[in-house]
mmCIF file of C-alpha atoms in Angstrom:
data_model
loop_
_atom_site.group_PDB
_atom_site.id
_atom_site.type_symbol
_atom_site.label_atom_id
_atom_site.label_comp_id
_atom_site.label_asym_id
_atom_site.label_seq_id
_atom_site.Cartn_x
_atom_site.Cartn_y
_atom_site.Cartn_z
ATOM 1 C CA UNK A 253 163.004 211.581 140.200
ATOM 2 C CA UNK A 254 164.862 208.094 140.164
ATOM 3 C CA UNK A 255 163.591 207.420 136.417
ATOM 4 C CA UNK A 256 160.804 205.055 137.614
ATOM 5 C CA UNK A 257 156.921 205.349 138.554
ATOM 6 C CA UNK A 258 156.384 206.276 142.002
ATOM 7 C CA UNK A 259 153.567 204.901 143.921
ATOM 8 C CA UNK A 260 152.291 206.293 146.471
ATOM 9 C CA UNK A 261 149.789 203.826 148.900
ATOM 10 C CA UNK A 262 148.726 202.400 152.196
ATOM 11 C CA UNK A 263 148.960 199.051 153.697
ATOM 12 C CA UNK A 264 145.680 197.732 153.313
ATOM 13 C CA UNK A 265 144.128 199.886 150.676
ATOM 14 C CA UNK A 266 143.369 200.298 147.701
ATOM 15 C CA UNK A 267 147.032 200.986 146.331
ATOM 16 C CA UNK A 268 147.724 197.123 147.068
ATOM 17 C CA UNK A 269 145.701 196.089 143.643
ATOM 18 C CA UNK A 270 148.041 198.308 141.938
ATOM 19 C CA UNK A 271 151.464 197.056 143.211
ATOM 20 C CA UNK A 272 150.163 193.686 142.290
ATOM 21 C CA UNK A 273 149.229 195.201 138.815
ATOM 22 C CA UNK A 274 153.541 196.771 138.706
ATOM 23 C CA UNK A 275 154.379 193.301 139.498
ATOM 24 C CA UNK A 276 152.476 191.394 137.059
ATOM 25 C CA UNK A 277 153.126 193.774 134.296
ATOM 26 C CA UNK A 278 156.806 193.345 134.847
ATOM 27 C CA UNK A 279 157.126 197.189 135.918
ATOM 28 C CA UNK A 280 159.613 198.643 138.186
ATOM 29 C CA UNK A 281 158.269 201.229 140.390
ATOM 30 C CA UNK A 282 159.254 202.913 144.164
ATOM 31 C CA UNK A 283 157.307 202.551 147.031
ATOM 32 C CA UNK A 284 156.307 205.190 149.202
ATOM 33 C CA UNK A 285 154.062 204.143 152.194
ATOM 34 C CA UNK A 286 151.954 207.253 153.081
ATOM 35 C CA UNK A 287 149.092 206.367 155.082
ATOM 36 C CA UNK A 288 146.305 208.910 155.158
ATOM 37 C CA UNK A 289 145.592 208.022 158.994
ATOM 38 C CA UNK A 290 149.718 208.597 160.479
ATOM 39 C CA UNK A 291 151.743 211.570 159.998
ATOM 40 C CA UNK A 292 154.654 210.711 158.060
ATOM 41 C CA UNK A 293 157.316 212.096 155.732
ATOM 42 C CA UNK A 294 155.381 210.696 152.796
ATOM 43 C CA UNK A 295 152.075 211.897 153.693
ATOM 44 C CA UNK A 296 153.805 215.115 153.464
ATOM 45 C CA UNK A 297 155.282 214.406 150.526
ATOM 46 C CA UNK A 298 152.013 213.326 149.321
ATOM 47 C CA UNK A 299 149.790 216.376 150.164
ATOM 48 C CA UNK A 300 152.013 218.299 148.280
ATOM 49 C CA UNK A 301 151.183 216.836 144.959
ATOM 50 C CA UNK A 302 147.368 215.283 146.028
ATOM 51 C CA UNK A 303 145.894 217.799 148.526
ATOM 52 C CA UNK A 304 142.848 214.761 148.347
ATOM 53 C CA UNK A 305 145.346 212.522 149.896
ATOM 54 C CA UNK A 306 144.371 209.555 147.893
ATOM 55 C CA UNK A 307 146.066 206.239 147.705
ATOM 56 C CA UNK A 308 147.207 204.871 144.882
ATOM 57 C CA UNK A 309 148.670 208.257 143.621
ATOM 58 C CA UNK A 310 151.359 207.701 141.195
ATOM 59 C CA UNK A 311 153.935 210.227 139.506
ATOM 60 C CA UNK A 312 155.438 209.347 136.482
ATOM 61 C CA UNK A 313 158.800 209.821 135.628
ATOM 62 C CA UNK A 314 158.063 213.067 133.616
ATOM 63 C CA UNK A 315 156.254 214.759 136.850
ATOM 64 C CA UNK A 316 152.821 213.496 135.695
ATOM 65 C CA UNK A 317 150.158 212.940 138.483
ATOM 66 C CA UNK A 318 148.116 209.923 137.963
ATOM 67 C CA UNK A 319 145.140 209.123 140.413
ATOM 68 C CA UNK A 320 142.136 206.166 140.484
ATOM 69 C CA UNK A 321 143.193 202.666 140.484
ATOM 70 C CA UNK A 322 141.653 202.124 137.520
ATOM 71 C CA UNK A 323 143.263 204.184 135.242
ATOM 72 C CA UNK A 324 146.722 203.686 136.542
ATOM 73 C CA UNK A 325 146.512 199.646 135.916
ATOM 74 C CA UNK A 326 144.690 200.273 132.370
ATOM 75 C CA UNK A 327 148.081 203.007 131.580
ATOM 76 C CA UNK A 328 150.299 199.957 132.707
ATOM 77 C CA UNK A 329 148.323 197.839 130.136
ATOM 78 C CA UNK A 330 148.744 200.145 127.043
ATOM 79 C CA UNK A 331 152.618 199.760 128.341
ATOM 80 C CA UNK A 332 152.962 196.055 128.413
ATOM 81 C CA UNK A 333 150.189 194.226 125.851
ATOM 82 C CA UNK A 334 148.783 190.790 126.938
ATOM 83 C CA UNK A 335 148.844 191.171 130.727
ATOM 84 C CA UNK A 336 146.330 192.210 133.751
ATOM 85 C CA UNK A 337 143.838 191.411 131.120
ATOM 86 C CA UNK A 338 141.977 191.025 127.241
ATOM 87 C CA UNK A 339 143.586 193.791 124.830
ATOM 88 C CA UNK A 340 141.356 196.150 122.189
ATOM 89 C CA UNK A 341 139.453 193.537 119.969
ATOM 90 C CA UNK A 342 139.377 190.630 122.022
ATOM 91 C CA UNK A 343 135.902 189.812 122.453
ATOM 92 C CA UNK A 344 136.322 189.599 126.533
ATOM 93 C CA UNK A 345 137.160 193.268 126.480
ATOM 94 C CA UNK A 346 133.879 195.079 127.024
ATOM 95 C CA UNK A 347 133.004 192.577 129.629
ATOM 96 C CA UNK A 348 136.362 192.811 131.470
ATOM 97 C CA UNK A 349 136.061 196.855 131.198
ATOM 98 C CA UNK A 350 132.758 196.880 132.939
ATOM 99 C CA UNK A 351 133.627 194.657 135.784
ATOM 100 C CA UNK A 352 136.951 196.635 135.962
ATOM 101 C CA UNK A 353 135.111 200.068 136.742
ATOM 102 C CA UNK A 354 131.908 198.384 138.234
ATOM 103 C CA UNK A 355 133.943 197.563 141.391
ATOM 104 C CA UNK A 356 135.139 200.854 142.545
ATOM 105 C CA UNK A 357 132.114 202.466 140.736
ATOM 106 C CA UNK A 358 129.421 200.401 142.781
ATOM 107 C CA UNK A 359 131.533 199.178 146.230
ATOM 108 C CA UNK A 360 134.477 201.515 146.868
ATOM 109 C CA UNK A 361 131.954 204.229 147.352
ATOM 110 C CA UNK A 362 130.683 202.440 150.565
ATOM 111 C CA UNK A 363 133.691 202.617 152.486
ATOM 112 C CA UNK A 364 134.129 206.152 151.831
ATOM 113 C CA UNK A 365 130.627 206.497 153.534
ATOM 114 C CA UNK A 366 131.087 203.692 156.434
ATOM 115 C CA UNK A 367 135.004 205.091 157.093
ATOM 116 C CA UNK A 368 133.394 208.709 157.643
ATOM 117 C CA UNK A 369 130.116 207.749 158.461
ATOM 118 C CA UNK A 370 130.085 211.015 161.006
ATOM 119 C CA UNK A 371 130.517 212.985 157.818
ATOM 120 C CA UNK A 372 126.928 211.879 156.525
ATOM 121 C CA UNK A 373 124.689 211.104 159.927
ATOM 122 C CA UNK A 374 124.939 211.640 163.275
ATOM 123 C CA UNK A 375 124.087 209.635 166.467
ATOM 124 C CA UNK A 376 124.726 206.299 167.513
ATOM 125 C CA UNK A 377 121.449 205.025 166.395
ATOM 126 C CA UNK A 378 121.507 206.506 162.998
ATOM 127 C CA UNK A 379 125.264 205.914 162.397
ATOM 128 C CA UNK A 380 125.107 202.391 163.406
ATOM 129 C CA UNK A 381 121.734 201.964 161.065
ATOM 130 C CA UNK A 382 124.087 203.529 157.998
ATOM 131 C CA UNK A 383 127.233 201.407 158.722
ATOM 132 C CA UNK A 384 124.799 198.043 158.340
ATOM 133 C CA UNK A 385 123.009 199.510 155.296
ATOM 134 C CA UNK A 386 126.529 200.132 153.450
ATOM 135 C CA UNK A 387 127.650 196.473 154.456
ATOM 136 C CA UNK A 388 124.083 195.437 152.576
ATOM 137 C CA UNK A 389 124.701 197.515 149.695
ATOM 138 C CA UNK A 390 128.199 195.824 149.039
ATOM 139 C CA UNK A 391 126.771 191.961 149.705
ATOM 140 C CA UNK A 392 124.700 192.725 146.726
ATOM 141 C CA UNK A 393 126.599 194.482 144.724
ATOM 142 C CA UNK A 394 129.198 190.763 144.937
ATOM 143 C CA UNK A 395 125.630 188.735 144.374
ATOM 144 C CA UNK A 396 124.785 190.615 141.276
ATOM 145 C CA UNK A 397 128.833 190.204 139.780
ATOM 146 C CA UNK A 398 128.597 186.563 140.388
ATOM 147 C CA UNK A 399 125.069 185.969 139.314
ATOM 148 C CA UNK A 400 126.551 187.848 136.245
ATOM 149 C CA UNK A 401 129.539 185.780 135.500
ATOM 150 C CA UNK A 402 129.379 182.561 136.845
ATOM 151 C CA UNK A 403 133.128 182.379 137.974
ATOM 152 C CA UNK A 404 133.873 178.479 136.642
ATOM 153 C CA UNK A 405 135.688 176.585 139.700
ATOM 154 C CA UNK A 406 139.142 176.586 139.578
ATOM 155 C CA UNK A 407 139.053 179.202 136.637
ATOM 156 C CA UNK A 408 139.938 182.601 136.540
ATOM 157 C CA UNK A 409 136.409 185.390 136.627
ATOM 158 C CA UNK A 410 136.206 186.281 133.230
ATOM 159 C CA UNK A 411 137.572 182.322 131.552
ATOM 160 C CA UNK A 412 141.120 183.737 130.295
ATOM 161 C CA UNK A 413 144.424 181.670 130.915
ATOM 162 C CA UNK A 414 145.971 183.292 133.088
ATOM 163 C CA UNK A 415 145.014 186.080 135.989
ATOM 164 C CA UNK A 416 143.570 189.599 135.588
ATOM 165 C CA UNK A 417 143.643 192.854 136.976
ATOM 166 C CA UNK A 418 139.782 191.832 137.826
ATOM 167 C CA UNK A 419 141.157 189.251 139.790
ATOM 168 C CA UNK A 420 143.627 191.085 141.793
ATOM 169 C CA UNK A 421 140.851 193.287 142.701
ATOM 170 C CA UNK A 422 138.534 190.553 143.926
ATOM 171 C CA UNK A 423 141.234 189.343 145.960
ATOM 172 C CA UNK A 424 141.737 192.561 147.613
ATOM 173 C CA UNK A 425 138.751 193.829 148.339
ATOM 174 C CA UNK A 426 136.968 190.398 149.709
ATOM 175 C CA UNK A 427 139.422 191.154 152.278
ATOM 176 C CA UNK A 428 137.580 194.224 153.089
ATOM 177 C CA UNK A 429 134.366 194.570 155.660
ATOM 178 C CA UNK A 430 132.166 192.605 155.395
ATOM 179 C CA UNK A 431 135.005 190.206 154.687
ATOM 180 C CA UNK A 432 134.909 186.783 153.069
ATOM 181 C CA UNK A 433 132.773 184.506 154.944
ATOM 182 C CA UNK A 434 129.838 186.600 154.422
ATOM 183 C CA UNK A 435 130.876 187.465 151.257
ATOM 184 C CA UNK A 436 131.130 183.708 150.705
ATOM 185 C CA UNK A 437 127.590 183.503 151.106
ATOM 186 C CA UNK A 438 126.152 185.619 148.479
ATOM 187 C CA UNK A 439 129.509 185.241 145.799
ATOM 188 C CA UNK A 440 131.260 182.210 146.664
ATOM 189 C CA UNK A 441 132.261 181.613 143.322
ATOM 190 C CA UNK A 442 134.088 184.945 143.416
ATOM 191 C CA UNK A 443 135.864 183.753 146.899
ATOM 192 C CA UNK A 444 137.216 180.830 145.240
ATOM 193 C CA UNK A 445 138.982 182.694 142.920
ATOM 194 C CA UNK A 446 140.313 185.021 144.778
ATOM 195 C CA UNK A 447 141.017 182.183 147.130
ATOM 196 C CA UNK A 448 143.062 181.309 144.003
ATOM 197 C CA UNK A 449 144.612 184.688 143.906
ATOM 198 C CA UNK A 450 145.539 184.237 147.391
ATOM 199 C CA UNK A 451 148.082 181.519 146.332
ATOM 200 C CA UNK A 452 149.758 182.669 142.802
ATOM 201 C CA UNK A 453 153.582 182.829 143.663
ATOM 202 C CA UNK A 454 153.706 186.292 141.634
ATOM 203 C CA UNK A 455 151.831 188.128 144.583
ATOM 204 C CA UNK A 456 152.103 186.152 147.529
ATOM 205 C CA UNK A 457 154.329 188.828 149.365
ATOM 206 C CA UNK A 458 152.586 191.434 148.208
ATOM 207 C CA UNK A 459 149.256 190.350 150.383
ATOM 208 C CA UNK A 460 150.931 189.221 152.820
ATOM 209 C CA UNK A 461 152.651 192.773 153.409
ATOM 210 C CA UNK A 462 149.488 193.932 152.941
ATOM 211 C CA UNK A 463 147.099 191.736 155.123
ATOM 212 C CA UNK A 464 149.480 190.185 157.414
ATOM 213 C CA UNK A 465 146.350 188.637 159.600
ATOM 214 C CA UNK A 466 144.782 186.808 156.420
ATOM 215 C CA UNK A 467 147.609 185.462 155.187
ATOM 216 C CA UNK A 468 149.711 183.563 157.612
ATOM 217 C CA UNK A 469 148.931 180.559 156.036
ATOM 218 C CA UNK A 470 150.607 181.163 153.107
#
């Protein structure tokens, strides 16, 4: 081990908000790319400790095995206090918590139906029906987050001064299906901030490695 966290991920996925979450935290980490859809030394290397193949997985320095996005950027907040979002006793905690865990309670779960949609259904017809009724299921689940909190323009989603890991999320995954413009429609105060997101000098790179085509404005 080279003394620092390593992260396994993808380009594109879900190991992206996590990266961001190393870099905002101040945390050094390696980088191995190990995308579950090319054969590659890492996704070797990363069967061998997560026969689920999931990305983010990240080994600690010690040989520990950490898994779910979620609890690998709230572990990088007991380590550094104050950043990717409202500490124990702040009043935004409980709020921040459940948005944290809502979004790859209630969303996430789609693609993992529309990616392997042969898995649940079969035939064009009945495929093609389940693929539109997972893209529905996500529009609302952004309309009932922003009917929720109200994102104020030009603000961050939960109010606090500076960027959280809730915001790195929205700005990742409203550059999944069914991307932003429709998302725009139901959420667009949750667009404009990641919009917002999009531009903080922190991450830049980092989405632009990660979504070359919606970010070559930047």
């Amino acid at each position: 081990m080279s003394g620092k966290p390593v992260l396994y991920g993808a380009t594109g996925c879900g190991s992206a908000v996590v990266e961001a979450g190393f870099i905002l935290a101040g945390e050094d980490y390696d980088y191995v790319e190990a995308s579950p859809w090319e054969p590659s030394d890492g996704l070797t290397a990363l069967k061998a400790i997560n026969p689920l193949v999931q990305v983010p997985t990240l080994v600690l320095p010690d040989g520990t095995v950490m898994t779910e996005s979620v609890a690998i950027l709230i572990w990088l907040m007991d380590r550094h206090p104050g950043r990717l979002g409202p500490g124990p006793g702040d009043p935004l905690r409980p709020s921040f918590l459940r948005w944290l865990v809502y979004l790859p309670a209630a969303i996430y779960p789609m693609y993992t139906v529309r990616d392997f949609v042969d898995q649940w259904v079969s035939g064009e017809k009945a495929t093609g029906e389940l693929k539109q009724s997972t893209v529905n299921r996500i529009l609302l689940c952004w309309k009932n987050m922003e009917a929720a909190l109200q994102p104020a323009a030009g603000g961050w989603l939960l109010g606090t001064p500076d960027l959280t890991a809730l915001d790195l999320y929205i700005c990742m995954m409203t550059r999944w299906t069914p991307r932003r413009d429709a998302i725009r429609a139901v959420a667009p105060g949750i667009v404009a901030v990641a919009e917002r997101v999009d531009h903080d000098p922190r991450v830049v790179a980092l989405w632009r490695r990660h979504f070359p085509d919606g970010y070559k404005d930047l």
